[in-house]
Amino acid sequence: MTSQDYKDILMKVENHLAFENRGGIGDQGVCWWHSMFTRNATYLAIYRPELPRPTRSEARQIIEDISANRGVVEIPGFKNLEEFSYAHRDQIQTSLNAAQIVDGGILFGWVRGVTGNHEVAPQKLENMMNDLYLEVRTGRVVYQMLQIEGIMAHAWLVVDMERDGDGYILKVLDSNDRDVYKVYYKRGMKQLLDYDSVPYTSRNAVDYQGYKNAKASFCKRGMTAKDIRDQRNNRQN
């Protein structure tokens, strides 16, 4: 598949999670992990609707493999992410909640949400948007943290981006919305109007290396996340 194929996948709502951002600590949501899970599934999941559906135990392992960016994941009995996540919403939500506790608390991942400013000088934001445009043009679906005033931070995926006069139009997949929508940036702005925030690109190099390794293992040796997991377990025993 090409980079454009993955973007096309994310432009369709049936390839999104069947539920919006919710749950988490204090029921404040798990937007960071909701977005990460969606992007991981886009690059790693292969759907096998002709096969029997997984048991709850098997589904839990599929969810863990997707969350961990462990390798290519085969999902039997379903034809897209919307179908799978509708049937296993509770298990996916449990996984996202757990990831928030580990990454957002124990491992102090929440610090990533307070290291930027919610408003910056116009030239700085222009430079950030120019850099974002160049990264999107490479074919990547870009994960971003949105710094909101205070310690709050949101996250979204920039699926595509185009020039628009003296600014840009971003096509984003936001965990608070079921469909892709447009975000507008104009030169001279100090923050985006969406969430009154500044977007900071995050996690892309590491995650994309994981996708590259996963596809190489699958295409060259036919290894899925399950095979990789079994191989590791055998070495430990």
CSV table of N, CA and C in Angstrom, one decimal, residues 65-216:
chain,number,residue,atom,x,y,z
A,65,ASP,N,-1.9,-5.9,21.0
A,65,ASP,CA,-0.9,-5.9,19.9
A,65,ASP,C,-1.0,-4.6,19.1
A,66,ILE,N,-2.2,-4.1,18.9
A,66,ILE,CA,-2.4,-2.8,18.2
A,66,ILE,C,-1.8,-1.7,19.0
A,67,SER,N,-2.2,-1.7,20.3
A,67,SER,CA,-1.8,-0.6,21.2
A,67,SER,C,-0.3,-0.5,21.3
A,68,ALA,N,0.4,-1.7,21.3
A,68,ALA,CA,1.8,-1.7,21.5
A,68,ALA,C,2.6,-1.5,20.2
A,69,ASN,N,1.9,-1.4,19.1
A,69,ASN,CA,2.6,-1.3,17.8
A,69,ASN,C,3.6,-2.4,17.6
A,70,ARG,N,3.1,-3.6,17.9
A,70,ARG,CA,3.9,-4.8,18.0
A,70,ARG,C,4.2,-5.5,16.7
A,71,GLY,N,3.3,-5.3,15.7
A,71,GLY,CA,3.5,-5.9,14.4
A,71,GLY,C,2.2,-5.9,13.6
A,72,VAL,N,2.2,-6.5,12.5
A,72,VAL,CA,0.9,-6.6,11.7
A,72,VAL,C,0.0,-7.5,12.5
A,73,VAL,N,-1.3,-7.1,12.5
A,73,VAL,CA,-2.3,-7.8,13.3
A,73,VAL,C,-3.4,-8.2,12.4
A,74,GLU,N,-3.7,-9.5,12.4
A,74,GLU,CA,-4.9,-10.0,11.6
A,74,GLU,C,-6.1,-10.0,12.5
A,75,ILE,N,-7.2,-9.5,12.0
A,75,ILE,CA,-8.5,-9.4,12.8
A,75,ILE,C,-9.5,-10.2,12.1
A,76,PRO,N,-9.8,-11.4,12.5
A,76,PRO,CA,-10.8,-12.3,11.8
A,76,PRO,C,-12.2,-11.9,12.2
A,77,GLY,N,-13.1,-12.1,11.2
A,77,GLY,CA,-14.5,-11.9,11.5
A,77,GLY,C,-15.0,-10.5,11.3
A,78,PHE,N,-14.2,-9.6,11.0
A,78,PHE,CA,-14.6,-8.2,10.8
A,78,PHE,C,-14.0,-7.6,9.6
A,79,LYS,N,-14.7,-6.6,9.0
A,79,LYS,CA,-14.2,-6.0,7.8
A,79,LYS,C,-13.6,-4.6,7.9
A,80,ASN,N,-13.7,-4.0,9.1
A,80,ASN,CA,-13.0,-2.7,9.3
A,80,ASN,C,-13.0,-2.4,10.8
A,81,LEU,N,-12.3,-1.3,11.2
A,81,LEU,CA,-12.1,-0.9,12.6
A,81,LEU,C,-13.4,-0.6,13.2
A,82,GLU,N,-14.3,0.1,12.5
A,82,GLU,CA,-15.6,0.5,13.1
A,82,GLU,C,-16.3,-0.8,13.6
A,83,GLU,N,-16.4,-1.8,12.8
A,83,GLU,CA,-17.1,-3.0,13.2
A,83,GLU,C,-16.4,-3.7,14.4
A,84,PHE,N,-15.1,-3.8,14.3
A,84,PHE,CA,-14.4,-4.5,15.4
A,84,PHE,C,-14.5,-3.7,16.7
A,85,SER,N,-14.3,-2.4,16.6
A,85,SER,CA,-14.4,-1.6,17.9
A,85,SER,C,-15.8,-1.5,18.4
A,86,TYR,N,-16.8,-1.6,17.6
A,86,TYR,CA,-18.2,-1.6,18.1
A,86,TYR,C,-18.4,-2.9,18.9
A,87,ALA,N,-17.9,-4.0,18.4
A,87,ALA,CA,-18.2,-5.3,19.1
A,87,ALA,C,-17.3,-5.4,20.3
A,88,HIS,N,-16.2,-4.7,20.4
A,88,HIS,CA,-15.3,-4.9,21.5
A,88,HIS,C,-14.9,-3.5,22.1
A,89,ARG,N,-15.9,-2.6,22.2
A,89,ARG,CA,-15.7,-1.3,22.7
A,89,ARG,C,-15.2,-1.3,24.1
A,90,ASP,N,-15.8,-2.2,25.0
A,90,ASP,CA,-15.5,-2.2,26.4
A,90,ASP,C,-14.0,-2.6,26.6
A,91,GLN,N,-13.6,-3.6,25.8
A,91,GLN,CA,-12.2,-4.0,26.0
A,91,GLN,C,-11.2,-3.0,25.4
A,92,ILE,N,-11.5,-2.3,24.3
A,92,ILE,CA,-10.7,-1.2,23.8
A,92,ILE,C,-10.6,-0.1,24.8
A,93,GLN,N,-11.8,0.3,25.4
A,93,GLN,CA,-11.8,1.4,26.3
A,93,GLN,C,-11.0,1.1,27.6
A,94,THR,N,-11.1,-0.2,28.0
A,94,THR,CA,-10.3,-0.6,29.2
A,94,THR,C,-8.8,-0.5,28.9
A,95,SER,N,-8.4,-0.9,27.6
A,95,SER,CA,-7.0,-0.8,27.2
A,95,SER,C,-6.5,0.7,27.2
A,96,LEU,N,-7.3,1.6,26.6
A,96,LEU,CA,-7.0,3.0,26.6
A,96,LEU,C,-6.9,3.6,28.0
A,97,ASN,N,-7.8,3.2,28.9
A,97,ASN,CA,-7.7,3.7,30.2
A,97,ASN,C,-6.4,3.3,30.9
A,98,ALA,N,-6.1,2.0,30.7
A,98,ALA,CA,-4.8,1.5,31.3
A,98,ALA,C,-3.6,2.2,30.8
A,99,ALA,N,-3.6,2.4,29.5
A,99,ALA,CA,-2.5,3.1,28.8
A,99,ALA,C,-2.3,4.5,29.4
A,100,GLN,N,-3.4,5.2,29.7
A,100,GLN,CA,-3.4,6.5,30.3
A,100,GLN,C,-2.7,6.5,31.6
A,101,ILE,N,-3.0,5.5,32.4
A,101,ILE,CA,-2.5,5.4,33.8
A,101,ILE,C,-1.0,5.1,33.7
A,102,VAL,N,-0.6,4.2,32.8
A,102,VAL,CA,0.9,3.9,32.7
A,102,VAL,C,1.7,5.0,32.1
A,103,ASP,N,1.3,5.4,30.8
A,103,ASP,CA,2.0,6.4,30.1
A,103,ASP,C,1.8,7.8,30.6
A,104,GLY,N,0.6,8.1,31.1
A,104,GLY,CA,0.2,9.4,31.5
A,104,GLY,C,0.5,9.7,33.0
A,105,GLY,N,0.7,8.6,33.8
A,105,GLY,CA,1.0,8.8,35.2
A,105,GLY,C,2.3,8.2,35.6
A,106,ILE,N,2.4,6.9,35.7
A,106,ILE,CA,3.6,6.3,36.2
A,106,ILE,C,4.8,6.7,35.4
A,107,LEU,N,4.7,6.7,34.1
A,107,LEU,CA,5.9,7.1,33.2
A,107,LEU,C,5.9,8.6,33.0
A,108,PHE,N,5.1,9.4,33.6
A,108,PHE,CA,5.1,10.8,33.5
A,108,PHE,C,4.9,11.3,32.1
A,109,GLY,N,4.2,10.6,31.3
A,109,GLY,CA,3.9,11.0,29.9
A,109,GLY,C,3.1,12.3,29.9
A,110,TRP,N,2.4,12.6,31.0
A,110,TRP,CA,1.6,13.8,31.0
A,110,TRP,C,2.5,15.1,30.9
A,111,VAL,N,3.8,14.9,31.2
A,111,VAL,CA,4.6,16.1,31.1
A,111,VAL,C,4.7,16.6,29.6
A,112,ARG,N,4.5,15.7,28.7
A,112,ARG,CA,4.5,16.1,27.3
A,112,ARG,C,3.3,17.1,27.0
A,113,GLY,N,2.3,17.1,27.9
A,113,GLY,CA,1.2,18.0,27.7
A,113,GLY,C,1.4,19.4,28.4
A,114,VAL,N,2.5,19.6,29.0
A,114,VAL,CA,2.7,20.9,29.7
A,114,VAL,C,4.1,21.5,29.3
A,115,THR,N,4.7,21.0,28.3
A,115,THR,CA,6.0,21.6,27.9
A,115,THR,C,5.9,22.6,26.9
A,116,GLY,N,4.8,22.8,26.3
A,116,GLY,CA,4.6,23.8,25.2
A,116,GLY,C,3.7,24.9,25.7
A,117,ASN,N,3.6,26.0,24.9
A,117,ASN,CA,2.7,27.1,25.2
A,117,ASN,C,1.4,27.0,24.4
A,118,HIS,N,0.3,27.5,25.0
A,118,HIS,CA,-0.9,27.5,24.3
A,118,HIS,C,-1.0,28.7,23.3
A,119,GLU,N,-0.1,29.6,23.3
A,119,GLU,CA,0.0,30.7,22.4
A,119,GLU,C,1.5,31.1,22.2
A,120,VAL,N,1.8,31.3,20.9
A,120,VAL,CA,3.2,31.6,20.6
A,120,VAL,C,3.3,32.8,19.6
A,121,ALA,N,4.5,33.3,19.4
A,121,ALA,CA,4.6,34.4,18.4
A,121,ALA,C,4.2,33.9,17.1
A,122,PRO,N,3.6,34.8,16.3
A,122,PRO,CA,3.1,34.5,14.9
A,122,PRO,C,4.2,33.8,14.1
A,123,GLN,N,5.4,34.3,14.1
A,123,GLN,CA,6.4,33.7,13.3
A,123,GLN,C,6.7,32.3,13.7
A,124,LYS,N,6.7,32.0,15.0
A,124,LYS,CA,7.0,30.6,15.5
A,124,LYS,C,5.9,29.7,15.0
A,125,LEU,N,4.6,30.1,15.1
A,125,LEU,CA,3.5,29.3,14.7
A,125,LEU,C,3.6,29.0,13.2
A,126,GLU,N,4.0,30.1,12.4
A,126,GLU,CA,4.1,29.9,11.0
A,126,GLU,C,5.2,28.9,10.7
A,127,ASN,N,6.3,28.9,11.4
A,127,ASN,CA,7.4,28.0,11.1
A,127,ASN,C,6.9,26.6,11.5
A,128,MET,N,6.1,26.4,12.6
A,128,MET,CA,5.6,25.1,13.0
A,128,MET,C,4.7,24.6,11.9
A,129,MET,N,3.8,25.4,11.4
A,129,MET,CA,2.9,25.0,10.4
A,129,MET,C,3.6,24.6,9.0
A,130,ASN,N,4.6,25.4,8.7
A,130,ASN,CA,5.4,25.0,7.5
A,130,ASN,C,6.1,23.7,7.7
A,131,ASP,N,6.6,23.4,8.9
A,131,ASP,CA,7.3,22.1,9.1
A,131,ASP,C,6.2,21.0,9.1
A,132,LEU,N,5.0,21.3,9.6
A,132,LEU,CA,4.0,20.3,9.6
A,132,LEU,C,3.6,19.9,8.2
A,133,TYR,N,3.5,21.0,7.3
A,133,TYR,CA,3.1,20.8,5.9
A,133,TYR,C,4.1,19.9,5.2
A,134,LEU,N,5.4,20.1,5.5
A,134,LEU,CA,6.4,19.3,4.8
A,134,LEU,C,6.4,17.9,5.3
A,135,GLU,N,6.1,17.7,6.6
A,135,GLU,CA,6.0,16.3,7.1
A,135,GLU,C,4.8,15.6,6.5
A,136,VAL,N,3.6,16.3,6.4
A,136,VAL,CA,2.4,15.7,5.8
A,136,VAL,C,2.7,15.3,4.4
A,137,ARG,N,3.4,16.2,3.7
A,137,ARG,CA,3.7,16.0,2.2
A,137,ARG,C,4.6,14.7,2.0
A,138,THR,N,5.3,14.3,3.1
A,138,THR,CA,6.1,13.0,2.9
A,138,THR,C,5.2,11.8,2.9
A,139,GLY,N,3.9,12.0,3.2
A,139,GLY,CA,3.0,10.9,3.2
A,139,GLY,C,2.5,10.4,4.6
A,140,ARG,N,3.1,11.0,5.6
A,140,ARG,CA,2.7,10.6,7.0
A,140,ARG,C,1.4,11.1,7.4
A,141,VAL,N,0.7,10.4,8.2
A,141,VAL,CA,-0.4,10.8,9.0
A,141,VAL,C,0.2,11.3,10.3
A,142,VAL,N,0.1,12.6,10.6
A,142,VAL,CA,0.9,13.2,11.7
A,142,VAL,C,0.1,13.2,13.0
A,143,TYR,N,0.7,12.7,14.1
A,143,TYR,CA,0.1,12.8,15.4
A,143,TYR,C,0.6,14.0,16.1
A,144,GLN,N,-0.3,14.8,16.6
A,144,GLN,CA,0.0,16.1,17.3
A,144,GLN,C,-0.6,16.2,18.6
A,145,MET,N,0.1,16.8,19.6
A,145,MET,CA,-0.4,17.2,20.8
A,145,MET,C,-0.9,18.7,20.7
A,146,LEU,N,-2.0,19.0,21.2
A,146,LEU,CA,-2.5,20.4,21.2
A,146,LEU,C,-2.4,21.0,22.6
A,147,GLN,N,-1.5,21.9,22.8
A,147,GLN,CA,-1.4,22.6,24.1
A,147,GLN,C,-2.5,23.6,24.3
A,148,ILE,N,-3.3,23.3,25.3
A,148,ILE,CA,-4.4,24.2,25.7
A,148,ILE,C,-3.9,25.0,26.9
A,149,GLU,N,-4.5,26.1,27.2
A,149,GLU,CA,-4.1,26.9,28.4
A,149,GLU,C,-4.1,26.1,29.6
A,150,GLY,N,-3.1,26.3,30.5
A,150,GLY,CA,-3.0,25.5,31.7
A,150,GLY,C,-2.2,24.2,31.4
A,151,ILE,N,-2.5,23.1,32.1
A,151,ILE,CA,-1.8,21.9,31.9
A,151,ILE,C,-2.5,20.9,30.9
A,152,MET,N,-3.7,21.3,30.4
A,152,MET,CA,-4.4,20.5,29.5
A,152,MET,C,-3.8,20.3,28.2
A,153,ALA,N,-3.9,19.1,27.6
A,153,ALA,CA,-3.4,18.9,26.3
A,153,ALA,C,-4.3,17.9,25.6
A,154,HIS,N,-4.7,18.2,24.3
A,154,HIS,CA,-5.5,17.3,23.5
A,154,HIS,C,-4.6,16.7,22.5
A,155,ALA,N,-5.2,15.8,21.6
A,155,ALA,CA,-4.4,15.2,20.5
A,155,ALA,C,-5.3,15.0,19.3
A,156,TRP,N,-4.7,15.0,18.1
A,156,TRP,CA,-5.4,14.7,16.9
A,156,TRP,C,-4.4,14.1,15.9
A,157,LEU,N,-5.0,13.6,14.8
A,157,LEU,CA,-4.2,13.2,13.7
A,157,LEU,C,-4.4,14.1,12.5
A,158,VAL,N,-3.3,14.6,11.9
A,158,VAL,CA,-3.4,15.4,10.7
A,158,VAL,C,-3.3,14.4,9.5
A,159,VAL,N,-4.5,14.2,8.9
A,159,VAL,CA,-4.5,13.2,7.8
A,159,VAL,C,-4.0,13.8,6.5
A,160,ASP,N,-4.3,15.0,6.3
A,160,ASP,CA,-3.8,15.7,5.0
A,160,ASP,C,-3.8,17.2,5.3
A,161,MET,N,-3.2,17.9,4.3
A,161,MET,CA,-3.0,19.3,4.5
A,161,MET,C,-2.7,20.0,3.1
A,162,GLU,N,-3.3,21.2,2.9
A,162,GLU,CA,-3.1,21.9,1.7
A,162,GLU,C,-2.9,23.3,1.9
A,163,ARG,N,-2.2,24.0,1.0
A,163,ARG,CA,-2.0,25.4,1.1
A,163,ARG,C,-3.3,26.1,0.8
A,164,ASP,N,-3.5,27.3,1.4
A,164,ASP,CA,-4.7,28.1,1.2
A,164,ASP,C,-4.3,29.5,1.3
A,165,GLY,N,-4.0,30.2,0.2
A,165,GLY,CA,-3.6,31.6,0.3
A,165,GLY,C,-2.3,31.8,1.2
A,166,ASP,N,-2.5,32.6,2.2
A,166,ASP,CA,-1.4,32.8,3.2
A,166,ASP,C,-1.5,31.9,4.4
A,167,GLY,N,-2.1,30.7,4.2
A,167,GLY,CA,-2.2,29.8,5.3
A,167,GLY,C,-2.3,28.4,4.8
A,168,TYR,N,-3.0,27.5,5.6
A,168,TYR,CA,-3.1,26.1,5.3
A,168,TYR,C,-4.5,25.7,5.7
A,169,ILE,N,-5.0,24.6,5.1
A,169,ILE,CA,-6.2,23.9,5.5
A,169,ILE,C,-5.7,22.5,6.0
A,170,LEU,N,-6.0,22.2,7.2
A,170,LEU,CA,-5.6,20.8,7.8
A,170,LEU,C,-6.9,20.0,7.8
A,171,LYS,N,-6.7,18.7,7.4
A,171,LYS,CA,-7.8,17.7,7.5
A,171,LYS,C,-7.4,16.8,8.7
A,172,VAL,N,-8.2,17.0,9.8
A,172,VAL,CA,-7.8,16.3,11.0
A,172,VAL,C,-8.8,15.3,11.4
A,173,LEU,N,-8.3,14.2,12.1
A,173,LEU,CA,-9.2,13.2,12.7
A,173,LEU,C,-9.0,13.4,14.2
A,174,ASP,N,-10.1,13.9,14.9
A,174,ASP,CA,-10.1,14.3,16.3
A,174,ASP,C,-10.9,13.3,17.0
A,175,SER,N,-10.4,12.8,18.1
A,175,SER,CA,-11.1,11.7,18.9
A,175,SER,C,-12.4,12.2,19.4
A,176,ASN,N,-12.6,13.5,19.5
A,176,ASN,CA,-13.9,14.1,19.9
A,176,ASN,C,-15.0,14.2,18.8
A,177,ASP,N,-14.6,13.7,17.6
A,177,ASP,CA,-15.5,13.7,16.5
A,177,ASP,C,-15.4,12.4,15.7
A,178,ARG,N,-16.4,12.0,15.1
A,178,ARG,CA,-16.4,10.7,14.4
A,178,ARG,C,-15.8,10.8,13.0
A,179,ASP,N,-15.8,12.0,12.5
A,179,ASP,CA,-15.4,12.1,11.1
A,179,ASP,C,-14.2,13.1,11.0
A,180,VAL,N,-13.5,13.1,9.8
A,180,VAL,CA,-12.5,14.1,9.6
A,180,VAL,C,-13.1,15.4,9.3
A,181,TYR,N,-12.5,16.5,9.8
A,181,TYR,CA,-13.0,17.8,9.6
A,181,TYR,C,-11.8,18.8,9.3
A,182,LYS,N,-12.1,20.0,8.8
A,182,LYS,CA,-11.1,20.9,8.4
A,182,LYS,C,-10.7,21.9,9.5
A,183,VAL,N,-9.5,22.2,9.6
A,183,VAL,CA,-8.9,23.2,10.5
A,183,VAL,C,-8.2,24.3,9.7
A,184,TYR,N,-8.4,25.6,10.0
A,184,TYR,CA,-7.8,26.6,9.2
A,184,TYR,C,-6.8,27.4,9.9
A,185,TYR,N,-5.6,27.6,9.2
A,185,TYR,CA,-4.6,28.4,9.8
A,185,TYR,C,-4.3,29.5,8.8
A,186,LYS,N,-4.1,30.8,9.3
A,186,LYS,CA,-3.7,31.9,8.5
A,186,LYS,C,-2.5,32.6,9.1
A,187,ARG,N,-1.6,33.0,8.3
A,187,ARG,CA,-0.4,33.7,8.8
A,187,ARG,C,-0.8,34.8,9.7
A,188,GLY,N,0.0,35.0,10.8
A,188,GLY,CA,-0.3,36.0,11.8
A,188,GLY,C,-1.0,35.5,13.0
A,189,MET,N,-1.5,34.3,12.9
A,189,MET,CA,-2.2,33.7,14.1
A,189,MET,C,-1.2,33.3,15.2
A,190,LYS,N,-1.6,33.4,16.4
A,190,LYS,CA,-0.7,33.0,17.6
A,190,LYS,C,-1.1,31.7,18.1
A,191,GLN,N,-2.3,31.2,17.7
A,191,GLN,CA,-2.8,29.9,18.1
A,191,GLN,C,-3.9,29.5,17.1
A,192,LEU,N,-4.2,28.2,17.1
A,192,LEU,CA,-5.3,27.8,16.3
A,192,LEU,C,-6.6,28.1,17.0
A,193,LEU,N,-7.7,28.4,16.3
A,193,LEU,CA,-9.0,28.6,16.9
A,193,LEU,C,-9.5,27.4,17.5
A,194,ASP,N,-9.2,26.2,17.0
A,194,ASP,CA,-9.7,25.0,17.5
A,194,ASP,C,-9.0,24.7,18.9
A,195,TYR,N,-9.7,24.7,19.9
A,195,TYR,CA,-9.3,24.5,21.3
A,195,TYR,C,-8.4,25.6,21.8
A,196,ASP,N,-8.3,26.7,21.0
A,196,ASP,CA,-7.4,27.9,21.4
A,196,ASP,C,-6.1,27.3,21.8
A,197,SER,N,-5.5,26.6,20.9
A,197,SER,CA,-4.3,25.8,21.2
A,197,SER,C,-3.2,26.0,20.2
A,198,VAL,N,-2.0,25.4,20.5
A,198,VAL,CA,-0.9,25.4,19.6
A,198,VAL,C,-0.5,23.9,19.4
A,199,PRO,N,-0.4,23.4,18.2
A,199,PRO,CA,-0.2,22.0,17.9
A,199,PRO,C,1.3,21.7,17.9
A,200,TYR,N,1.7,20.7,18.6
A,200,TYR,CA,3.1,20.2,18.7
A,200,TYR,C,3.2,18.8,18.1
A,201,THR,N,4.0,18.6,17.1
A,201,THR,CA,4.1,17.3,16.5
A,201,THR,C,4.9,16.3,17.4
A,202,SER,N,4.4,15.1,17.5
A,202,SER,CA,4.9,14.2,18.5
A,202,SER,C,4.9,12.7,18.0
A,203,ARG,N,5.8,11.9,18.5
A,203,ARG,CA,5.7,10.4,18.3
A,203,ARG,C,5.9,9.9,16.9
A,204,ASN,N,6.1,10.7,15.9
A,204,ASN,CA,6.0,10.2,14.6
A,204,ASN,C,7.1,9.3,14.1
A,205,ALA,N,8.4,9.7,14.4
A,205,ALA,CA,9.5,9.0,13.9
A,205,ALA,C,9.6,7.6,14.5
A,206,VAL,N,9.3,7.5,15.8
A,206,VAL,CA,9.3,6.2,16.5
A,206,VAL,C,8.2,5.3,16.0
A,207,ASP,N,7.0,5.8,15.9
A,207,ASP,CA,5.9,5.0,15.5
A,207,ASP,C,6.0,4.5,14.1
A,208,TYR,N,6.5,5.4,13.2
A,208,TYR,CA,6.6,5.0,11.8
A,208,TYR,C,7.7,4.0,11.6
A,209,GLN,N,8.8,4.1,12.4
A,209,GLN,CA,9.8,3.0,12.3
A,209,GLN,C,9.2,1.7,12.7
A,210,GLY,N,8.3,1.7,13.7
A,210,GLY,CA,7.6,0.5,14.1
A,210,GLY,C,6.7,-0.1,13.0
A,211,TYR,N,6.0,0.8,12.3
A,211,TYR,CA,5.2,0.4,11.1
A,211,TYR,C,6.1,-0.2,10.0
A,212,LYS,N,7.2,0.4,9.8
A,212,LYS,CA,8.1,-0.1,8.7
A,212,LYS,C,8.6,-1.4,9.1
A,213,ASN,N,9.0,-1.6,10.3
A,213,ASN,CA,9.6,-2.9,10.8
A,213,ASN,C,8.5,-4.0,10.7
A,214,ALA,N,7.3,-3.6,11.1
A,214,ALA,CA,6.2,-4.6,11.1
A,214,ALA,C,5.9,-5.1,9.7
A,215,LYS,N,5.8,-4.1,8.8
A,215,LYS,CA,5.5,-4.5,7.4
A,215,LYS,C,6.6,-5.3,6.7
A,216,ALA,N,7.9,-5.0,7.1
A,216,ALA,CA,9.0,-5.8,6.6
A,216,ALA,C,9.0,-7.2,7.1
